[in-house]
CSV table of C-alpha atoms in Angstrom, one decimal:
chain,number,residue,atom,x,y,z
E,1,MET,CA,-38.0,14.0,-18.3
E,2,THR,CA,-36.5,12.0,-15.4
E,3,VAL,CA,-32.7,11.5,-15.5
E,4,VAL,CA,-31.8,8.1,-14.1
E,5,GLN,CA,-28.8,8.1,-11.8
E,6,PRO,CA,-26.1,5.7,-13.0
E,7,ASP,CA,-25.0,3.0,-10.6
E,8,VAL,CA,-21.3,3.7,-11.2
E,9,THR,CA,-19.1,6.5,-12.7
E,10,VAL,CA,-15.9,5.3,-14.2
E,11,VAL,CA,-13.3,8.1,-13.9
E,12,ILE,CA,-10.4,7.7,-16.4
E,13,GLY,CA,-7.5,10.1,-16.1
E,14,ALA,CA,-5.5,9.7,-19.3
E,15,TYR,CA,-2.1,11.1,-20.3
E,16,GLU,CA,-0.1,9.8,-23.2
E,17,ALA,CA,-2.1,6.6,-22.9
E,18,MET,CA,-2.0,5.2,-26.4
E,19,PRO,CA,-2.1,2.4,-27.4
E,20,TYR,CA,-3.1,1.0,-23.9
E,21,LEU,CA,-6.2,3.2,-23.9
E,22,VAL,CA,-7.8,1.0,-26.6
E,23,ASP,CA,-7.9,-2.1,-24.4
E,24,CYS,CA,-8.8,0.0,-21.4
E,25,LEU,CA,-12.0,1.4,-23.0
E,26,ALA,CA,-12.8,-1.9,-24.6
E,27,SER,CA,-12.8,-3.5,-21.1
E,28,VAL,CA,-15.3,-0.8,-19.9
E,29,GLU,CA,-17.5,-1.3,-22.9
E,30,ALA,CA,-17.6,-5.1,-22.3
E,31,GLN,CA,-18.8,-4.8,-18.7
E,32,THR,CA,-21.9,-6.9,-17.9
E,33,ILE,CA,-23.5,-4.4,-15.6
E,34,GLY,CA,-25.3,-2.8,-18.5
E,35,HIS,CA,-24.5,0.4,-20.3
E,36,ALA,CA,-27.5,2.2,-18.9
E,37,ARG,CA,-26.0,1.8,-15.4
E,38,VAL,CA,-22.6,3.2,-16.2
E,39,GLU,CA,-21.3,6.6,-17.0
E,40,VAL,CA,-17.7,7.3,-18.1
E,41,ILE,CA,-15.9,10.6,-17.4
E,42,ALA,CA,-12.5,10.6,-19.2
E,43,VAL,CA,-10.1,13.5,-18.6
E,44,ASP,CA,-7.3,13.9,-21.2
E,45,ASP,CA,-4.5,15.6,-19.2
E,46,GLY,CA,-2.8,17.4,-22.1
E,47,SER,CA,-1.7,14.4,-24.2
E,48,ALA,CA,0.0,14.8,-27.5
E,49,ASP,CA,-0.1,11.2,-28.7
E,50,GLY,CA,-3.7,11.0,-29.9
E,51,THR,CA,-5.2,10.1,-26.5
E,52,GLY,CA,-7.7,12.9,-26.6
E,53,GLU,CA,-8.8,12.2,-30.1
E,54,TYR,CA,-9.3,8.5,-29.4
E,55,LEU,CA,-11.4,9.3,-26.4
E,56,GLU,CA,-13.7,11.6,-28.5
E,57,GLU,CA,-14.0,9.0,-31.2
E,58,PHE,CA,-14.9,6.4,-28.6
E,59,ALA,CA,-17.5,8.7,-27.1
E,60,GLU,CA,-19.2,9.2,-30.5
E,61,ARG,CA,-19.5,5.5,-31.3
E,62,THR,CA,-20.3,3.8,-28.0
E,63,SER,CA,-23.7,3.4,-26.4
E,64,LEU,CA,-22.1,4.2,-23.1
E,65,ASP,CA,-22.7,7.7,-21.6
E,66,VAL,CA,-19.2,9.2,-22.0
E,67,THR,CA,-18.0,12.7,-21.2
E,68,VAL,CA,-14.6,13.7,-22.5
E,69,ILE,CA,-12.8,16.6,-20.8
E,70,ARG,CA,-9.6,17.9,-22.4
E,71,GLN,CA,-7.3,20.1,-20.3
E,72,ASP,CA,-3.7,21.3,-20.1
E,73,ASN,CA,-1.3,18.9,-18.4
E,74,SER,CA,-1.6,19.1,-14.6
E,75,GLY,CA,1.6,17.1,-14.0
E,76,GLY,CA,0.0,14.2,-12.1
E,77,PRO,CA,-3.0,11.9,-11.7
E,78,SER,CA,-4.7,13.8,-8.9
E,79,GLY,CA,-6.0,16.7,-11.0
E,80,PRO,CA,-7.8,14.6,-13.6
E,81,ARG,CA,-9.2,12.3,-10.9
E,82,ASN,CA,-10.6,15.3,-9.0
E,83,VAL,CA,-12.1,16.8,-12.2
E,84,GLY,CA,-13.8,13.5,-12.9
E,85,LEU,CA,-15.0,13.1,-9.4
E,86,GLY,CA,-16.4,16.6,-9.4
E,87,LYS,CA,-18.5,15.7,-12.5
E,88,ALA,CA,-19.6,12.2,-11.4
E,89,ARG,CA,-23.3,11.4,-10.9
E,90,GLY,CA,-23.1,7.7,-10.1
E,91,ARG,CA,-23.9,6.1,-6.8
E,92,TYR,CA,-20.4,4.7,-6.9
E,93,VAL,CA,-17.1,5.9,-8.4
E,94,PHE,CA,-14.4,3.7,-9.8
E,95,PHE,CA,-11.0,5.2,-10.7
E,96,LEU,CA,-9.5,3.4,-13.8
E,97,ASP,CA,-6.0,4.1,-15.0
E,98,ALA,CA,-5.9,4.5,-18.8
E,99,ASP,CA,-3.2,2.0,-19.3
E,100,ASP,CA,-4.9,-0.7,-17.2
E,101,ARG,CA,-8.2,-2.5,-17.8
E,102,LEU,CA,-11.2,-4.0,-16.0
E,103,GLY,CA,-11.8,-7.7,-15.6
E,104,PRO,CA,-15.0,-9.2,-16.9
E,105,GLU,CA,-18.0,-8.6,-14.7
E,106,ALA,CA,-15.9,-6.3,-12.4
E,107,LEU,CA,-18.3,-3.5,-12.1
E,108,GLU,CA,-21.4,-5.7,-11.7
E,109,ARG,CA,-19.8,-7.8,-9.0
E,110,MET,CA,-18.3,-4.8,-7.1
E,111,VAL,CA,-21.6,-2.8,-7.1
E,112,ALA,CA,-23.5,-5.9,-6.0
E,113,MET,CA,-21.0,-6.4,-3.2
E,114,ALA,CA,-21.4,-2.8,-1.9
E,115,ASP,CA,-25.2,-2.9,-2.2
E,116,ARG,CA,-25.4,-6.2,-0.4
E,117,ASN,CA,-23.2,-5.1,2.5
E,118,GLY,CA,-23.7,-1.4,2.7
E,119,THR,CA,-19.9,-0.9,2.5
E,120,ASP,CA,-18.3,2.3,1.4
E,121,VAL,CA,-15.2,0.8,-0.4
E,122,VAL,CA,-14.9,-2.4,-2.5
E,123,LEU,CA,-11.6,-3.9,-3.5
E,124,GLY,CA,-11.6,-6.3,-6.5
E,125,ARG,CA,-8.8,-8.8,-7.0
E,126,VAL,CA,-5.9,-7.4,-9.0
E,127,GLU,CA,-3.7,-9.4,-11.5
E,128,GLY,CA,-0.6,-8.0,-13.1
E,129,VAL,CA,0.4,-7.9,-16.8
E,130,ASN,CA,4.1,-7.3,-16.9
E,131,ARG,CA,3.8,-5.8,-13.4
E,132,LYS,CA,3.8,-7.3,-10.0
E,133,PRO,CA,0.5,-6.7,-8.2
E,134,PRO,CA,-0.2,-6.7,-4.5
E,135,THR,CA,-1.1,-10.2,-3.3
E,136,SER,CA,-1.4,-10.4,0.5
E,137,MET,CA,-5.0,-9.2,0.7
E,138,TRP,CA,-6.5,-11.7,-1.7
E,139,GLY,CA,-6.5,-14.7,0.6
E,140,GLN,CA,-10.3,-14.8,0.9
E,141,THR,CA,-13.4,-12.9,-0.1
E,142,LEU,CA,-14.6,-10.6,2.7
E,143,GLU,CA,-18.1,-9.3,2.7
E,144,ARG,CA,-17.3,-6.7,5.4
E,145,THR,CA,-13.9,-5.9,7.0
E,146,ASP,CA,-11.8,-2.9,7.9
E,147,VAL,CA,-8.2,-1.7,7.7
E,148,PHE,CA,-7.3,-3.2,11.1
E,149,SER,CA,-8.7,-6.7,10.5
E,150,SER,CA,-7.2,-7.4,7.1
E,151,ASN,CA,-4.2,-6.8,4.8
E,152,ILE,CA,-5.9,-4.1,2.8
E,153,LYS,CA,-3.4,-1.5,4.0
E,154,PHE,CA,-1.0,-3.0,1.5
E,155,THR,CA,-3.1,-2.0,-1.5
E,156,LEU,CA,-3.6,1.8,-1.4
E,157,SER,CA,-3.9,2.4,-5.1
E,158,ALA,CA,-7.0,4.3,-6.2
E,159,GLN,CA,-8.4,1.5,-8.4
E,160,LYS,CA,-11.3,0.6,-6.2
E,161,LEU,CA,-15.1,1.2,-6.0
E,162,PHE,CA,-16.0,4.1,-3.6
E,163,ARG,CA,-19.5,5.1,-2.5
E,164,ARG,CA,-19.8,8.6,-3.9
E,165,ALA,CA,-22.1,10.0,-1.1
E,166,PHE,CA,-19.4,8.8,1.3
E,167,LEU,CA,-16.7,10.7,-0.5
E,168,GLU,CA,-18.8,13.9,-0.7
E,169,ARG,CA,-19.9,13.7,2.9
E,170,HIS,CA,-16.2,13.8,3.9
E,171,SER,CA,-15.2,16.2,1.1
E,172,MET,CA,-12.6,13.8,0.0
E,173,ARG,CA,-10.3,14.7,-2.9
E,174,PHE,CA,-6.9,13.7,-4.1
E,175,ASP,CA,-4.0,15.8,-2.8
E,176,GLU,CA,-2.7,17.7,-5.9
E,177,SER,CA,0.4,18.9,-4.0
E,178,LEU,CA,1.8,15.3,-4.0
E,179,TRP,CA,3.5,14.0,-7.1
E,180,THR,CA,3.5,10.4,-6.0
E,181,GLY,CA,1.6,8.5,-3.4
E,182,GLU,CA,-1.5,10.7,-3.7
E,183,ASP,CA,-3.7,7.6,-4.1
E,184,ALA,CA,-2.3,6.1,-0.9
E,185,LEU,CA,-3.3,9.1,1.1
E,186,PHE,CA,-6.8,9.1,-0.4
E,187,THR,CA,-7.4,5.4,0.0
E,188,MET,CA,-6.1,5.2,3.5
E,189,GLU,CA,-8.4,8.0,4.6
E,190,ALA,CA,-11.3,6.2,2.9
E,191,TYR,CA,-10.4,3.0,4.7
E,192,LEU,CA,-10.3,4.8,8.1
E,193,ARG,CA,-13.6,6.7,7.5
E,194,ALA,CA,-15.5,3.9,5.8
E,195,ASP,CA,-18.5,2.2,7.2
E,196,GLY,CA,-17.1,-1.2,6.2
E,197,VAL,CA,-14.8,-2.4,3.3
E,198,SER,CA,-15.5,-5.4,1.1
E,199,VAL,CA,-12.9,-7.6,-0.6
E,200,ILE,CA,-13.6,-9.7,-3.8
E,201,ALA,CA,-10.8,-12.2,-3.8
E,202,ASP,CA,-12.2,-15.0,-6.0
E,203,HIS,CA,-12.7,-13.0,-9.2
E,204,THR,CA,-10.1,-10.8,-11.1
E,205,CYS,CA,-11.6,-7.4,-11.3
E,206,TYR,CA,-8.6,-5.4,-12.4
E,207,TYR,CA,-5.6,-5.9,-14.6
E,208,LEU,CA,-2.6,-3.8,-13.7
E,209,VAL,CA,-0.6,-3.4,-16.9
E,210,GLY,CA,3.1,-2.7,-17.1
E,211,ARG,CA,3.9,-0.3,-19.9
E,212,GLU,CA,6.7,-1.4,-22.2
E,213,ASP,CA,7.8,2.2,-22.5
E,214,GLY,CA,8.3,2.3,-18.7
E,215,LYS,CA,6.3,5.5,-18.3
E,216,HIS,CA,4.0,4.3,-15.6
E,217,VAL,CA,3.7,7.0,-13.0
E,218,THR,CA,4.7,4.8,-10.0
E,219,LYS,CA,8.1,4.3,-11.6
E,220,THR,CA,8.9,7.9,-11.7
E,221,GLY,CA,9.8,10.6,-9.1
E,222,SER,CA,12.9,11.5,-7.2
E,223,HIS,CA,13.6,10.3,-3.7
E,224,VAL,CA,12.5,13.7,-2.3
E,225,LEU,CA,9.0,13.0,-3.7
E,226,ARG,CA,9.0,9.6,-2.0
E,227,PHE,CA,9.7,11.1,1.3
E,228,ASP,CA,6.9,13.6,0.7
E,229,SER,CA,4.6,10.7,0.2
E,230,ALA,CA,5.8,8.9,3.3
E,231,ARG,CA,5.4,12.0,5.4
E,232,ALA,CA,1.9,12.7,4.2
E,233,LEU,CA,0.7,9.1,4.9
E,234,MET,CA,2.4,8.9,8.3
E,235,ASN,CA,0.8,12.3,9.3
E,236,LEU,CA,-2.6,11.2,8.1
E,237,ILE,CA,-2.4,8.0,10.2
E,238,ALA,CA,-1.1,9.9,13.2
E,239,ASP,CA,-3.9,12.4,12.9
E,240,MET,CA,-6.7,9.9,12.5
E,241,VAL,CA,-5.6,7.0,14.8
E,242,PRO,CA,-4.7,7.4,18.5
E,243,PRO,CA,-1.3,6.2,19.7
E,244,GLY,CA,-1.1,2.5,20.3
E,245,ALA,CA,-1.1,-0.9,18.6
E,246,ARG,CA,-3.7,0.1,15.9
E,247,ARG,CA,-1.7,3.1,14.8
E,248,ASP,CA,1.6,1.1,14.8
E,249,ALA,CA,-0.1,-1.6,12.7
E,250,LEU,CA,-0.9,1.0,10.0
E,251,MET,CA,2.5,2.7,10.3
E,252,VAL,CA,4.1,-0.5,9.0
E,253,ARG,CA,2.8,0.3,5.6
E,254,PRO,CA,4.6,3.7,4.9
E,255,PHE,CA,7.8,2.4,6.7
E,256,LEU,CA,7.9,-0.8,4.7
E,257,VAL,CA,6.6,0.3,1.3
E,258,THR,CA,7.7,3.9,1.0
E,259,LEU,CA,10.6,4.6,3.4
E,260,LEU,CA,12.6,1.4,3.4
E,261,PRO,CA,13.2,1.2,-0.4
E,262,GLN,CA,15.1,4.5,-0.1
E,263,PHE,CA,17.6,2.6,2.1
E,264,GLY,CA,17.9,-0.5,-0.1
E,265,PRO,CA,20.4,-1.5,-2.9
E,266,ASN,CA,20.2,1.9,-4.6
E,267,PHE,CA,21.6,3.6,-1.4
E,268,LEU,CA,24.9,1.9,-2.3
E,269,LYS,CA,24.9,3.8,-5.6
E,270,ASP,CA,23.9,7.1,-4.1
E,271,SER,CA,26.4,9.9,-3.8
E,272,GLU,CA,27.4,11.0,-0.3
E,273,ALA,CA,25.3,14.1,-0.8
E,274,VAL,CA,22.2,12.1,-1.6
E,275,ARG,CA,22.8,9.7,1.3
E,276,ARG,CA,23.0,12.7,3.7
E,277,GLU,CA,19.9,14.2,2.2
E,278,LYS,CA,18.0,10.9,2.6
E,279,LEU,CA,19.0,10.6,6.2
E,280,GLU,CA,18.0,14.2,6.9
E,281,LEU,CA,14.6,13.6,5.3
E,282,ALA,CA,14.1,10.4,7.2
E,283,LYS,CA,15.1,11.7,10.6
E,284,PRO,CA,11.9,13.5,11.6
E,285,LEU,CA,9.8,10.6,10.3
E,286,VAL,CA,11.6,8.0,12.4
E,287,ASP,CA,11.8,10.3,15.4
E,288,ALA,CA,8.0,10.7,15.3
E,289,HIS,CA,6.7,7.3,14.3
E,290,TRP,CA,9.3,4.6,14.6
E,291,THR,CA,8.2,2.6,17.7
E,292,ARG,CA,9.1,-0.8,19.2
E,293,GLU,CA,5.8,-2.2,18.0
E,294,VAL,CA,6.3,-1.1,14.4
E,295,ALA,CA,9.8,-2.6,14.5
E,296,HIS,CA,8.6,-6.0,15.7
E,297,ARG,CA,6.1,-6.2,12.8
E,298,LEU,CA,9.0,-6.1,10.3
E,299,ARG,CA,11.5,-8.8,9.4
E,300,VAL,CA,14.9,-8.7,11.0
E,301,HIS,CA,16.8,-7.1,8.1
E,302,GLU,CA,14.1,-4.5,7.5
E,303,ARG,CA,14.0,-3.6,11.2
E,304,LEU,CA,17.8,-3.4,11.3
E,305,ARG,CA,18.0,-1.1,8.4
E,306,ILE,CA,15.5,1.4,9.7
E,307,GLN,CA,17.0,1.3,13.1
E,308,LEU,CA,20.4,2.2,11.6
E,309,VAL,CA,18.7,5.1,9.8
E,310,ALA,CA,17.2,6.2,13.0
E,311,MET,CA,20.6,6.1,14.6
E,312,GLY,CA,22.1,8.1,11.8
E,313,ARG,CA,24.7,5.4,11.0
E,314,PRO,CA,25.1,5.2,7.2
E,315,ASP,CA,28.5,3.5,7.7
E,316,LEU,CA,26.8,0.5,9.4
E,317,LEU,CA,23.9,0.6,7.0
E,318,VAL,CA,26.2,0.3,4.0
E,319,GLU,CA,27.8,-2.9,5.4
E,320,VAL,CA,24.4,-4.4,6.0
E,321,LEU,CA,23.3,-3.6,2.5
E,322,GLU,CA,26.5,-5.1,1.0
E,323,PHE,CA,25.7,-8.3,3.0
E,324,LEU,CA,22.2,-8.4,1.6
E,325,LYS,CA,23.4,-7.5,-1.9
E,326,ALA,CA,25.7,-10.5,-1.8
E,327,LYS,CA,22.7,-12.7,-1.0
E,328,GLU,CA,24.5,-14.1,2.0
E,329,THR,CA,22.4,-16.1,4.5
E,330,PRO,CA,22.9,-14.9,8.1
E,331,GLU,CA,23.9,-17.5,10.7
E,332,THR,CA,21.0,-18.5,13.0
E,333,VAL,CA,21.5,-18.5,16.7
E,334,LEU,CA,19.0,-20.6,18.8
E,335,GLU,CA,18.7,-20.0,22.5
E,336,LYS,CA,16.3,-20.7,25.3
E,337,GLY,CA,15.9,-24.3,24.1
E,338,GLY,CA,15.1,-23.2,20.6
E,339,ARG,CA,12.4,-20.7,21.7
E,340,ARG,CA,14.5,-17.8,20.5
E,341,VAL,CA,16.0,-17.4,17.1
E,342,TYR,CA,18.5,-14.6,16.3
E,343,PHE,CA,19.5,-13.9,12.7
E,344,ALA,CA,23.2,-12.8,12.9
E,345,TYR,CA,23.3,-10.1,10.3
E,346,PRO,CA,26.3,-7.8,10.5
E,347,PHE,CA,27.1,-6.3,13.9
E,348,PHE,CA,25.1,-8.9,15.9
E,349,ARG,CA,26.5,-8.7,19.4
E,350,ASP,CA,29.3,-6.4,18.3
E,351,PRO,CA,29.9,-4.4,21.5
E,352,SER,CA,31.4,-1.5,19.5
E,353,THR,CA,28.0,-0.7,17.9
E,354,GLY,CA,25.7,-1.0,21.0
E,355,LEU,CA,23.0,-2.6,18.9
E,356,PRO,CA,20.6,-4.5,21.1
E,357,ASP,CA,19.9,-8.2,20.6
E,358,ALA,CA,16.2,-7.5,20.2
E,359,LEU,CA,17.0,-6.0,16.7
E,360,TYR,CA,18.1,-9.4,15.6
E,361,LEU,CA,15.4,-11.5,17.3
E,362,ALA,CA,13.1,-13.2,14.7
E,363,GLU,CA,9.4,-13.0,15.3
E,364,PRO,CA,7.6,-16.3,15.0
E,365,ARG,CA,6.5,-15.8,11.4
E,366,GLU,CA,10.1,-15.5,10.4
E,367,ALA,CA,11.6,-18.0,12.9
E,368,ARG,CA,9.3,-20.9,11.8
E,369,LYS,CA,11.5,-21.6,8.8
E,370,VAL,CA,14.5,-22.3,11.1
E,371,PRO,CA,15.1,-26.0,12.0
E,372,GLY,CA,15.0,-26.5,15.8
E,373,TYR,CA,12.8,-23.5,16.5
E,374,ARG,CA,10.1,-24.2,19.2
E,375,GLU,CA,7.2,-21.8,19.1
E,376,ILE,CA,5.6,-21.0,22.4
E,377,GLY,CA,1.9,-21.8,22.2
E,378,VAL,CA,-0.9,-20.0,24.0
E,379,ASP,CA,-1.3,-22.8,26.5
E,380,GLN,CA,2.4,-22.6,27.4
E,381,LEU,CA,2.1,-18.9,27.9
E,382,LEU,CA,-0.9,-19.4,30.2
E,383,ARG,CA,0.9,-22.0,32.2
E,384,ARG,CA,3.8,-19.7,32.6
E,385,ALA,CA,1.6,-16.9,33.8
E,386,VAL,CA,-0.1,-19.2,36.3
E,387,ARG,CA,3.2,-20.3,37.7
E,388,LYS,CA,4.4,-16.8,38.0
E,389,ALA,CA,1.2,-15.7,39.7
E,390,ARG,CA,1.6,-18.6,42.2
E,391,ARG,CA,5.2,-17.6,43.0
E,392,VAL,CA,4.0,-14.0,43.7
E,393,LEU,CA,1.0,-15.0,45.8
E,394,THR,CA,2.6,-17.8,47.8
E,395,PRO,CA,3.9,-16.4,51.0
E,396,ALA,CA,7.5,-17.1,51.9
E,397,GLY,CA,7.8,-20.0,54.4
């Protein structure tokens, strides 16, 4: 008897997932790809709310090929995902969280996209239900792209389609030592190793569901765990991408998404001991990876905050955060005929701090909203370069 390989294995790690699991499994059962082309491996991670029992009931009544594994609680999503991945037989693997659900036709469209283009990772458009999803990467459908040519670095969750042979070739698994951000590490590595990534932006493939009980894993975890996550992702990028603009472009993600929130409004509520600890944890990260190019890719107030962290100046940082908390608008200073715009956040041109003007200089994408700003076009830059070259080459008379 010949066993036909399924096209896709849906791996569901489930912990205390009721009643969200009901809609999750229903969304898998409703997929148009055809039940014969799908297998489901569901791992109950030590639930006590009926999750395991419901999975077993579902497996008995559905025509889908469902394997249910019940284990003691592992403490995080990495263990169940790795167990499921180790059992998977499909050509592709999709990691589905038990409190979320698939969009109609999601698996059919994603498998077709990967088959058509030979890509190793496929991202399907995400919509939020009581949660804010990532948005910047859904501007257009991309048959083939990479992490440097698109905004996919800002969606590092695991809920994507991965070519299983690709994952096995690189022995890729989720890092079970991380309690948060483990999916970011896995997905960034996949982006960097992949022979192409596809993006489906014109059809919702995934619904990211916000739990009313607030138990979603991304909302939990101490600040120490967040720094662990940032460190792991920064080290991965540094190990896999040589120094330069491409590395800096990727470093924006851990600085902006993981590190910067530790020095946001909650910092004002932190005790002095926690503030000191956060600065100590951040120091080796900014010393190693905070560059001028990373800084210029951030907005002024973001860049300013991280620079104050790098300088070890919580006193100045607190004043900047108080300014932001009050929702005050910084004064704009236009110079060079409107070609330079400075946002005068606290300590702008304050000689006692020694903060350079460049920290406050808005990049074009931020400066364009300021009346009177004159953006320098490519043709103007070329003319400037020609004039400069002529001055250098023309002998003195």
